[in-house]
PDB file of C-alpha atoms in Angstrom:
ATOM      1  CA  MET A  86       0.459 -10.268 -12.217  1.00  0.00           C
ATOM      2  CA  GLY A  87       1.258  -8.156  -9.125  1.00  0.00           C
ATOM      3  CA  VAL A  88       4.644  -7.916  -7.452  1.00  0.00           C
ATOM      4  CA  ILE A  89       3.525 -10.040  -4.492  1.00  0.00           C
ATOM      5  CA  ASP A  90       2.360 -12.779  -6.863  1.00  0.00           C
ATOM      6  CA  VAL A  91       5.736 -12.703  -8.592  1.00  0.00           C
ATOM      7  CA  LEU A  92       7.645 -12.838  -5.315  1.00  0.00           C
ATOM      8  CA  MET A  93       5.663 -15.851  -4.123  1.00  0.00           C
ATOM      9  CA  ASP A  94       7.937 -18.108  -6.124  1.00  0.00           C
ATOM     10  CA  LEU A  95       6.747 -21.508  -4.937  1.00  0.00           C
ATOM     11  CA  LYS A  96       9.796 -23.693  -4.404  1.00  0.00           C
ATOM     12  CA  LYS A  97       9.992 -26.970  -6.283  1.00  0.00           C
ATOM     13  CA  PRO A  98      10.015 -30.167  -4.224  1.00  0.00           C
ATOM     14  CA  GLY A  99      13.571 -31.167  -3.362  1.00  0.00           C
ATOM     15  CA  SER A 100      15.055 -27.717  -3.973  1.00  0.00           C
ATOM     16  CA  SER A 101      18.042 -26.878  -1.784  1.00  0.00           C
ATOM     17  CA  ILE A 102      18.243 -23.747   0.333  1.00  0.00           C
ATOM     18  CA  LYS A 103      20.991 -22.515  -1.987  1.00  0.00           C
ATOM     19  CA  ASP A 104      18.762 -22.974  -5.069  1.00  0.00           C
ATOM     20  CA  ILE A 105      15.794 -21.302  -3.408  1.00  0.00           C
ATOM     21  CA  PHE A 106      17.874 -18.366  -2.232  1.00  0.00           C
ATOM     22  CA  SER A 107      19.489 -17.797  -5.633  1.00  0.00           C
ATOM     23  CA  SER A 108      16.114 -17.961  -7.396  1.00  0.00           C
ATOM     24  CA  ARG A 109      14.419 -15.540  -5.035  1.00  0.00           C
ATOM     25  CA  LEU A 110      17.320 -13.115  -5.053  1.00  0.00           C
ATOM     26  CA  GLU A 111      17.161 -13.038  -8.872  1.00  0.00           C
ATOM     27  CA  ILE A 112      13.432 -12.354  -8.715  1.00  0.00           C
ATOM     28  CA  LEU A 113      13.920  -9.514  -6.235  1.00  0.00           C
ATOM     29  CA  LEU A 114      16.659  -7.927  -8.316  1.00  0.00           C
ATOM     30  CA  ASP A 115      14.413  -8.104 -11.379  1.00  0.00           C
ATOM     31  CA  GLU A 116      11.309  -6.745  -9.624  1.00  0.00           C
ATOM     32  CA  PHE A 117      13.264  -3.879  -8.064  1.00  0.00           C
ATOM     33  CA  GLN A 118      15.061  -3.199 -11.376  1.00  0.00           C
ATOM     34  CA  LEU A 119      18.333  -3.299  -9.463  1.00  0.00           C
ATOM     35  CA  GLN A 120      21.728  -4.262 -10.844  1.00  0.00           C
ATOM     36  CA  LYS A 121      23.950  -6.639  -8.887  1.00  0.00           C
ATOM     37  CA  LYS A 122      26.647  -4.005  -8.441  1.00  0.00           C
ATOM     38  CA  ASP A 123      24.097  -1.593  -6.930  1.00  0.00           C
ATOM     39  CA  LEU A 124      22.871  -4.159  -4.402  1.00  0.00           C
ATOM     40  CA  ALA A 125      26.493  -4.982  -3.570  1.00  0.00           C
ATOM     41  CA  LYS A 126      27.147  -1.312  -2.809  1.00  0.00           C
ATOM     42  CA  GLU A 127      24.012  -1.041  -0.655  1.00  0.00           C
ATOM     43  CA  ILE A 128      24.871  -4.002   1.580  1.00  0.00           C
ATOM     44  CA  GLY A 129      28.651  -3.722   1.591  1.00  0.00           C
ATOM     45  CA  VAL A 130      29.801  -6.770  -0.387  1.00  0.00           C
ATOM     46  CA  SER A 131      31.461  -7.226  -3.785  1.00  0.00           C
ATOM     47  CA  ALA A 132      29.534  -7.498  -7.040  1.00  0.00           C
ATOM     48  CA  VAL A 133      31.253 -10.847  -7.540  1.00  0.00           C
ATOM     49  CA  ALA A 134      29.667 -12.103  -4.317  1.00  0.00           C
ATOM     50  CA  ILE A 135      26.187 -11.133  -5.525  1.00  0.00           C
ATOM     51  CA  THR A 136      26.840 -12.946  -8.816  1.00  0.00           C
ATOM     52  CA  LYS A 137      27.842 -16.079  -6.918  1.00  0.00           C
ATOM     53  CA  TYR A 138      24.654 -15.871  -4.839  1.00  0.00           C
ATOM     54  CA  THR A 139      22.415 -15.554  -7.906  1.00  0.00           C
ATOM     55  CA  LYS A 140      24.181 -18.445  -9.669  1.00  0.00           C
ATOM     56  CA  GLY A 141      23.713 -20.690  -6.649  1.00  0.00           C
ATOM     57  CA  LEU A 142      27.465 -21.116  -6.145  1.00  0.00           C
ATOM     58  CA  THR A 143      27.489 -20.044  -2.517  1.00  0.00           C
ATOM     59  CA  LEU A 144      25.299 -18.775   0.301  1.00  0.00           C
ATOM     60  CA  PRO A 145      25.914 -15.483   2.106  1.00  0.00           C
ATOM     61  CA  SER A 146      26.822 -15.218   5.765  1.00  0.00           C
ATOM     62  CA  PHE A 147      23.926 -14.711   8.174  1.00  0.00           C
ATOM     63  CA  GLU A 148      24.818 -11.020   8.521  1.00  0.00           C
ATOM     64  CA  VAL A 149      24.718 -10.497   4.748  1.00  0.00           C
ATOM     65  CA  LEU A 150      21.494 -12.511   4.502  1.00  0.00           C
ATOM     66  CA  VAL A 151      19.872 -10.182   7.039  1.00  0.00           C
ATOM     67  CA  SER A 152      21.153  -7.147   5.126  1.00  0.00           C
ATOM     68  CA  ILE A 153      19.625  -8.455   1.885  1.00  0.00           C
ATOM     69  CA  ALA A 154      16.299  -9.132   3.620  1.00  0.00           C
ATOM     70  CA  ASN A 155      16.287  -5.669   5.191  1.00  0.00           C
ATOM     71  CA  TYR A 156      17.089  -3.952   1.903  1.00  0.00           C
ATOM     72  CA  PHE A 157      14.221  -5.628   0.048  1.00  0.00           C
ATOM     73  CA  ASN A 158      11.875  -5.493   3.062  1.00  0.00           C
ATOM     74  CA  VAL A 159      11.285  -9.256   2.981  1.00  0.00           C
ATOM     75  CA  SER A 160      11.910 -11.847   5.662  1.00  0.00           C
ATOM     76  CA  VAL A 161      15.001 -14.047   5.993  1.00  0.00           C
ATOM     77  CA  ASP A 162      12.630 -17.024   6.170  1.00  0.00           C
ATOM     78  CA  TYR A 163      11.323 -16.091   2.716  1.00  0.00           C
ATOM     79  CA  LEU A 164      14.804 -15.807   1.231  1.00  0.00           C
ATOM     80  CA  ILE A 165      15.777 -19.318   2.333  1.00  0.00           C
ATOM     81  CA  GLY A 166      12.440 -20.930   1.512  1.00  0.00           C
ATOM     82  CA  LEU A 167      10.959 -21.547   4.948  1.00  0.00           C
ATOM     83  CA  VAL A 168       7.879 -19.517   3.954  1.00  0.00           C
ATOM     84  CA  ASN A 169       6.411 -18.488   0.603  1.00  0.00           C
ATOM     85  CA  GLU A 170       4.906 -15.180   1.762  1.00  0.00           C
ATOM     86  CA  PRO A 171       7.578 -12.519   1.245  1.00  0.00           C
ATOM     87  CA  VAL A 172       6.083  -9.838   3.499  1.00  0.00           C
ATOM     88  CA  SER A 173       3.742  -9.474   6.470  1.00  0.00           C
ATOM     89  CA  GLU A 174       0.177  -8.464   5.686  1.00  0.00           C
ATOM     90  CA  HIS A 175       0.515  -4.849   6.859  1.00  0.00           C
ATOM     91  CA  ASP A 176       3.452  -4.330   4.466  1.00  0.00           C
ATOM     92  CA  TYR A 177       1.510  -5.462   1.388  1.00  0.00           C
ATOM     93  CA  VAL A 178       0.408  -2.000   0.214  1.00  0.00           C
ATOM     94  CA  TYR A 179       4.005  -0.767   0.168  1.00  0.00           C
ATOM     95  CA  PHE A 180       4.666  -3.322  -2.575  1.00  0.00           C
ATOM     96  CA  ALA A 181       1.294  -2.856  -4.287  1.00  0.00           C
ATOM     97  CA  PRO A 182       0.342   0.796  -3.650  1.00  0.00           C
ATOM     98  CA  ILE A 183      -2.220   0.970  -6.465  1.00  0.00           C
ATOM     99  CA  GLY A 184      -4.746  -1.799  -6.881  1.00  0.00           C
ATOM    100  CA  LYS A 185      -8.263  -3.096  -6.368  1.00  0.00           C
ATOM    101  CA  ILE A 186     -10.093  -4.540  -3.361  1.00  0.00           C
ATOM    102  CA  ASN A 187     -12.857  -7.099  -3.791  1.00  0.00           C
ATOM    103  CA  TYR A 188     -15.749  -6.192  -1.508  1.00  0.00           C
ATOM    104  CA  SER A 189     -19.025  -7.728  -0.397  1.00  0.00           C
ATOM    105  CA  PHE A 190     -21.447  -5.954   1.949  1.00  0.00           C
ATOM    106  CA  LYS A 191     -24.940  -7.094   2.908  1.00  0.00           C
ATOM    107  CA  ILE A 192     -27.184  -4.045   2.844  1.00  0.00           C
ATOM    108  CA  SER A 193     -30.478  -5.834   3.502  1.00  0.00           C
ATOM    109  CA  ASP A 194     -32.020  -9.274   3.259  1.00  0.00           C
ATOM    110  CA  SER A 195     -32.609  -8.636  -0.428  1.00  0.00           C
ATOM    111  CA  GLU A 196     -29.434  -6.718  -1.364  1.00  0.00           C
ATOM    112  CA  THR A 197     -25.726  -7.507  -1.193  1.00  0.00           C
ATOM    113  CA  LEU A 198     -23.264  -5.107  -2.753  1.00  0.00           C
ATOM    114  CA  GLU A 199     -20.345  -6.838  -4.467  1.00  0.00           C
ATOM    115  CA  GLY A 200     -17.635  -5.460  -6.690  1.00  0.00           C
ATOM    116  CA  GLN A 201     -14.140  -4.006  -6.783  1.00  0.00           C
ATOM    117  CA  LEU A 202     -12.981  -0.716  -5.327  1.00  0.00           C
ATOM    118  CA  ASP A 203      -9.792   0.993  -6.494  1.00  0.00           C
ATOM    119  CA  TYR A 204      -7.322   2.114  -3.838  1.00  0.00           C
ATOM    120  CA  ILE A 205      -4.240   4.331  -3.975  1.00  0.00           C
ATOM    121  CA  PHE A 206      -1.679   4.266  -1.176  1.00  0.00           C
ATOM    122  CA  GLY A 207       1.135   6.772  -1.214  1.00  0.00           C
ATOM    123  CA  LEU A 208       3.167   9.621   0.218  1.00  0.00           C
ATOM    124  CA  THR A 209       2.442  13.330   0.040  1.00  0.00           C
ATOM    125  CA  VAL A 210       4.904  14.421  -2.643  1.00  0.00           C
ATOM    126  CA  TRP A 211       3.868  17.963  -3.484  1.00  0.00           C
ATOM    127  CA  ASN A 212       6.406  18.904  -6.130  1.00  0.00           C
ATOM    128  CA  MET A 213       8.421  16.696  -8.470  1.00  0.00           C
ATOM    129  CA  GLU A 214      11.267  19.261  -8.405  1.00  0.00           C
ATOM    130  CA  ILE A 215      11.968  19.148  -4.673  1.00  0.00           C
ATOM    131  CA  PRO A 216      14.113  16.391  -3.115  1.00  0.00           C
ATOM    132  CA  LYS A 217      11.936  13.407  -2.340  1.00  0.00           C
ATOM    133  CA  ASP A 218      12.945  12.969   1.303  1.00  0.00           C
ATOM    134  CA  GLU A 219      10.389  10.457   2.512  1.00  0.00           C
ATOM    135  CA  THR A 220      10.922  11.419   6.177  1.00  0.00           C
ATOM    136  CA  ALA A 221       9.047  14.680   5.503  1.00  0.00           C
ATOM    137  CA  LEU A 222       6.115  13.009   3.729  1.00  0.00           C
ATOM    138  CA  ASN A 223       2.828  11.825   5.212  1.00  0.00           C
ATOM    139  CA  GLN A 224       1.069   8.632   4.168  1.00  0.00           C
ATOM    140  CA  PHE A 225      -2.357   8.668   2.549  1.00  0.00           C
ATOM    141  CA  LEU A 226      -4.850   6.033   1.469  1.00  0.00           C
ATOM    142  CA  CYS A 227      -7.456   6.965  -1.122  1.00  0.00           C
ATOM    143  CA  PHE A 228     -10.567   4.942  -1.984  1.00  0.00           C
ATOM    144  CA  LYS A 229     -11.626   5.637  -5.550  1.00  0.00           C
ATOM    145  CA  PHE A 230     -15.280   5.150  -6.487  1.00  0.00           C
ATOM    146  CA  SER A 231     -15.559   4.648 -10.229  1.00  0.00           C
ATOM    147  CA  ASN A 232     -18.583   5.708 -12.268  1.00  0.00           C
ATOM    148  CA  ASN A 233     -20.002   2.168 -12.451  1.00  0.00           C
ATOM    149  CA  ALA A 234     -23.342   1.528 -10.762  1.00  0.00           C
ATOM    150  CA  ASP A 235     -21.981  -0.843  -8.084  1.00  0.00           C
ATOM    151  CA  ASN A 236     -19.388   1.656  -6.864  1.00  0.00           C
ATOM    152  CA  GLN A 237     -21.885   4.516  -6.879  1.00  0.00           C
ATOM    153  CA  ARG A 238     -24.432   2.479  -4.941  1.00  0.00           C
ATOM    154  CA  LEU A 239     -21.741   1.690  -2.358  1.00  0.00           C
ATOM    155  CA  TYR A 240     -20.834   5.381  -2.138  1.00  0.00           C
ATOM    156  CA  ASP A 241     -24.469   6.372  -1.599  1.00  0.00           C
ATOM    157  CA  CYS A 242     -24.977   3.739   1.111  1.00  0.00           C
ATOM    158  CA  LEU A 243     -21.930   5.041   2.972  1.00  0.00           C
ATOM    159  CA  PHE A 244     -22.200   8.800   2.687  1.00  0.00           C
ATOM    160  CA  LEU A 245     -25.784   9.669   1.748  1.00  0.00           C
ATOM    161  CA  THR A 246     -28.288   7.116   3.058  1.00  0.00           C
ATOM    162  CA  ASP A 247     -26.405   5.528   5.989  1.00  0.00           C
ATOM    163  CA  GLU A 248     -27.406   2.043   4.842  1.00  0.00           C
ATOM    164  CA  LEU A 249     -23.815   0.921   5.443  1.00  0.00           C
ATOM    165  CA  ASN A 250     -21.853   1.967   8.514  1.00  0.00           C
ATOM    166  CA  VAL A 251     -18.682   3.851   7.528  1.00  0.00           C
ATOM    167  CA  ALA A 252     -16.695   2.570  10.512  1.00  0.00           C
ATOM    168  CA  TYR A 253     -17.558  -1.014   9.561  1.00  0.00           C
ATOM    169  CA  PHE A 254     -16.621  -0.320   5.932  1.00  0.00           C
ATOM    170  CA  LEU A 255     -13.226   1.037   6.985  1.00  0.00           C
ATOM    171  CA  TYR A 256     -12.657  -1.870   9.367  1.00  0.00           C
ATOM    172  CA  LYS A 257     -13.217  -4.309   6.481  1.00  0.00           C
ATOM    173  CA  MET A 258     -11.015  -2.273   4.128  1.00  0.00           C
ATOM    174  CA  SER A 259      -8.215  -2.318   6.703  1.00  0.00           C
ATOM    175  CA  SER A 260      -8.608  -6.062   7.133  1.00  0.00           C
ATOM    176  CA  TRP A 261      -8.638  -6.793   3.388  1.00  0.00           C
ATOM    177  CA  LEU A 262      -5.680  -4.487   2.667  1.00  0.00           C
ATOM    178  CA  GLY A 263      -3.703  -5.536   5.723  1.00  0.00           C
ATOM    179  CA  LEU A 264      -2.883  -1.906   6.575  1.00  0.00           C
ATOM    180  CA  PRO A 265      -3.809  -1.131  10.223  1.00  0.00           C
ATOM    181  CA  PHE A 266      -4.936   2.443   9.540  1.00  0.00           C
ATOM    182  CA  MET A 267      -7.800   2.083  12.035  1.00  0.00           C
ATOM    183  CA  ASP A 268      -5.432   1.663  14.994  1.00  0.00           C
ATOM    184  CA  LYS A 269      -5.172   4.460  17.536  1.00  0.00           C
ATOM    185  CA  TYR A 270      -2.087   6.639  17.559  1.00  0.00           C
ATOM    186  CA  GLN A 271       0.333   5.209  20.125  1.00  0.00           C
ATOM    187  CA  GLY A 272       3.064   7.832  20.194  1.00  0.00           C
ATOM    188  CA  ILE A 273       5.894   9.074  18.035  1.00  0.00           C
ATOM    189  CA  ARG A 274       8.166   6.093  18.758  1.00  0.00           C
ATOM    190  CA  SER A 275       5.533   3.440  18.084  1.00  0.00           C
ATOM    191  CA  LYS A 276       6.013   1.286  14.979  1.00  0.00           C
ATOM    192  CA  LYS A 277       2.240   0.743  14.787  1.00  0.00           C
ATOM    193  CA  SER A 278       1.682   4.489  14.568  1.00  0.00           C
ATOM    194  CA  GLN A 279       3.910   4.665  11.487  1.00  0.00           C
ATOM    195  CA  TYR A 280       1.347   2.623   9.524  1.00  0.00           C
ATOM    196  CA  LEU A 281      -1.413   5.187  10.026  1.00  0.00           C
ATOM    197  CA  ALA A 282      -2.558   7.135   6.968  1.00  0.00           C
ATOM    198  CA  ASN A 283      -4.747  10.093   6.059  1.00  0.00           C
ATOM    199  CA  LEU A 284      -7.889   8.783   4.360  1.00  0.00           C
ATOM    200  CA  LEU A 285      -9.341  10.230   1.160  1.00  0.00           C
ATOM    201  CA  VAL A 286     -12.398   9.568  -1.009  1.00  0.00           C
ATOM    202  CA  TRP A 287     -12.282  10.090  -4.771  1.00  0.00           C
ATOM    203  CA  ASN A 288     -15.538   9.888  -6.695  1.00  0.00           C
ATOM    204  CA  GLU A 289     -15.331   9.963 -10.493  1.00  0.00           C
ATOM    205  CA  LEU A 290     -18.816  11.489 -10.611  1.00  0.00           C
ATOM    206  CA  GLY A 291     -17.951  14.120  -8.018  1.00  0.00           C
ATOM    207  CA  ILE A 292     -18.468  14.358  -4.261  1.00  0.00           C
ATOM    208  CA  LYS A 293     -22.253  14.335  -3.905  1.00  0.00           C
ATOM    209  CA  PRO A 294     -24.127  16.850  -1.754  1.00  0.00           C
ATOM    210  CA  PRO A 295     -26.170  15.600   1.202  1.00  0.00           C
ATOM    211  CA  VAL A 296     -29.765  14.720   0.390  1.00  0.00           C
ATOM    212  CA  GLY A 297     -31.806  17.890  -0.079  1.00  0.00           C
ATOM    213  CA  GLN A 298     -28.880  20.181  -0.892  1.00  0.00           C
ATOM    214  CA  MET A 299     -28.049  21.581  -4.303  1.00  0.00           C
ATOM    215  CA  PRO A 300     -24.919  20.409  -6.131  1.00  0.00           C
ATOM    216  CA  LEU A 301     -22.167  22.885  -6.913  1.00  0.00           C
ATOM    217  CA  THR A 302     -21.859  24.381 -10.388  1.00  0.00           C
ATOM    218  CA  GLU A 303     -18.360  22.941 -10.680  1.00  0.00           C
ATOM    219  CA  PRO A 304     -18.108  19.448  -9.188  1.00  0.00           C
ATOM    220  CA  GLN A 305     -15.373  18.526  -6.714  1.00  0.00           C
ATOM    221  CA  TYR A 306     -13.925  15.029  -6.842  1.00  0.00           C
ATOM    222  CA  LEU A 307     -11.805  14.504  -3.731  1.00  0.00           C
ATOM    223  CA  ALA A 308     -12.612  14.779  -0.044  1.00  0.00           C
ATOM    224  CA  THR A 309     -10.911  13.883   3.209  1.00  0.00           C
ATOM    225  CA  LEU A 310     -12.469  11.017   5.171  1.00  0.00           C
ATOM    226  CA  PRO A 311     -12.299  11.189   8.964  1.00  0.00           C
ATOM    227  CA  ILE A 312     -12.210   7.930  10.908  1.00  0.00           C
ATOM    228  CA  PRO A 313     -15.622   7.853  12.593  1.00  0.00           C
ATOM    229  CA  THR A 314     -16.729   6.518  15.924  1.00  0.00           C
ATOM    230  CA  ALA A 315     -18.620   3.228  15.858  1.00  0.00           C
ATOM    231  CA  ASN A 316     -22.068   4.609  14.939  1.00  0.00           C
ATOM    232  CA  GLU A 317     -21.155   8.031  13.560  1.00  0.00           C
ATOM    233  CA  HIS A 318     -22.735   9.096  10.262  1.00  0.00           C
ATOM    234  CA  ILE A 319     -20.291  10.709   7.839  1.00  0.00           C
ATOM    235  CA  ARG A 320     -21.133  13.466   5.362  1.00  0.00           C
ATOM    236  CA  LEU A 321     -18.270  14.363   3.053  1.00  0.00           C
ATOM    237  CA  ASN A 322     -17.623  18.069   2.524  1.00  0.00           C
ATOM    238  CA  TYR A 323     -18.521  18.595  -1.131  1.00  0.00           C
ATOM    239  CA  THR A 324     -18.016  22.362  -1.184  1.00  0.00           C
ATOM    240  CA  PHE A 325     -14.270  22.338  -1.795  1.00  0.00           C
ATOM    241  CA  THR A 326     -11.611  20.086  -3.266  1.00  0.00           C
ATOM    242  CA  SER A 327      -9.436  18.478  -0.626  1.00  0.00           C
ATOM    243  CA  GLY A 328      -6.004  20.036  -0.203  1.00  0.00           C
ATOM    244  CA  ALA A 329      -4.695  16.556  -0.969  1.00  0.00           C
ATOM    245  CA  MET A 330      -5.454  16.873  -4.686  1.00  0.00           C
ATOM    246  CA  PRO A 331      -2.033  18.306  -5.695  1.00  0.00           C
ATOM    247  CA  HIS A 332      -0.003  15.582  -3.994  1.00  0.00           C
ATOM    248  CA  LEU A 333      -2.339  12.869  -5.301  1.00  0.00           C
ATOM    249  CA  GLN A 334      -1.824  14.157  -8.833  1.00  0.00           C
ATOM    250  CA  VAL A 335       1.961  14.265  -8.387  1.00  0.00           C
ATOM    251  CA  TRP A 336       1.984  10.751  -6.904  1.00  0.00           C
ATOM    252  CA  MET A 337      -0.001   9.353  -9.832  1.00  0.00           C
ATOM    253  CA  ALA A 338       2.325  11.095 -12.311  1.00  0.00           C
ATOM    254  CA  MET A 339       5.382   9.345 -10.875  1.00  0.00           C
ATOM    255  CA  SER A 340       6.673   6.121 -12.393  1.00  0.00           C
ATOM    256  CA  ASN A 341       6.121   2.783 -10.677  1.00  0.00           C
ATOM    257  CA  GLN A 342       9.841   2.659  -9.895  1.00  0.00           C
ATOM    258  CA  GLU A 343       9.854   6.138  -8.338  1.00  0.00           C
ATOM    259  CA  ARG A 344       6.912   5.216  -6.121  1.00  0.00           C
ATOM    260  CA  ARG A 345       8.550   1.891  -5.220  1.00  0.00           C
ATOM    261  CA  ASN A 346      11.825   3.544  -4.221  1.00  0.00           C
ATOM    262  CA  LEU A 347      10.109   6.006  -1.900  1.00  0.00           C
ATOM    263  CA  LEU A 348       7.883   3.404  -0.275  1.00  0.00           C
ATOM    264  CA  MET A 349      10.731   0.954   0.241  1.00  0.00           C
ATOM    265  CA  ARG A 350      12.764   3.670   1.962  1.00  0.00           C
ATOM    266  CA  ARG A 351       9.790   4.449   4.183  1.00  0.00           C
ATOM    267  CA  LEU A 352       9.301   0.782   5.072  1.00  0.00           C
ATOM    268  CA  ARG A 353      12.997   0.263   5.852  1.00  0.00           C
ATOM    269  CA  ARG A 354      12.909   3.242   8.192  1.00  0.00           C
ATOM    270  CA  ILE A 355       9.776   1.974   9.959  1.00  0.00           C
ATOM    271  CA  LYS A 356      11.372  -1.403  10.579  1.00  0.00           C
ATOM    272  CA  LYS A 357      14.725   0.036  11.627  1.00  0.00           C
ATOM    273  CA  ASP A 358      13.876   3.091  13.723  1.00  0.00           C
ATOM    274  CA  TYR A 359      10.653   2.198  15.548  1.00  0.00           C
ATOM    275  CA  ILE A 360       9.622  -0.356  18.161  1.00  0.00           C
TER     276      ILE A 360
END
């Protein structure tokens, strides 16, 4: 079960706001692996107050409620049970940065490609030894094509035979993930611009050469993916490994909690510092 599924704690009929809030706060503390005293320090209240909240003995003030929502990157409406969705759709990948997307693309009257495509969303951490200051890190989104036949057929249709338009594929991926990475850059102060990400393609069988060209002796597995114009055909550069490989490897070597901490800090900053 994913973190979003866990957070969507459907309230029982007749539950009070106090009961709903205490239940959801407990779930958030558990999912974030955070002790009550640590949350208390983050939002400026006593550990005793947090204990009272989780036991359903009292409700926080509105100011504290907002601070709790901001810390966990969920809405106040979620905390008090007005909605069951904890986050907006374009924040989903920050809570579930590694997962699978169900896809379905009609290639012709006789062929529809259906399956699951792995994705990896993250930040460009180059070295585990340096301070992980998320303000200096770029966002990336990698689509991973496994070695199964469905994924390889999809890859070929996109990057070798042009049977599936890459811009349309990316539009659907953005819609299914909720991350608006197809939006145009709107300036350094724009909140929308903070959701943009560098796109990557990872093929377990190696980045394939264009039709008619010889493969390399040593296969390369990762390539950058430019966002194309509406009808532009994309050919991935298979002659070198993308410079993104080191930070992708470091990101995958981190623990779930380390990735969560970085992404939550990034999301808090987006919501706080941009308009």
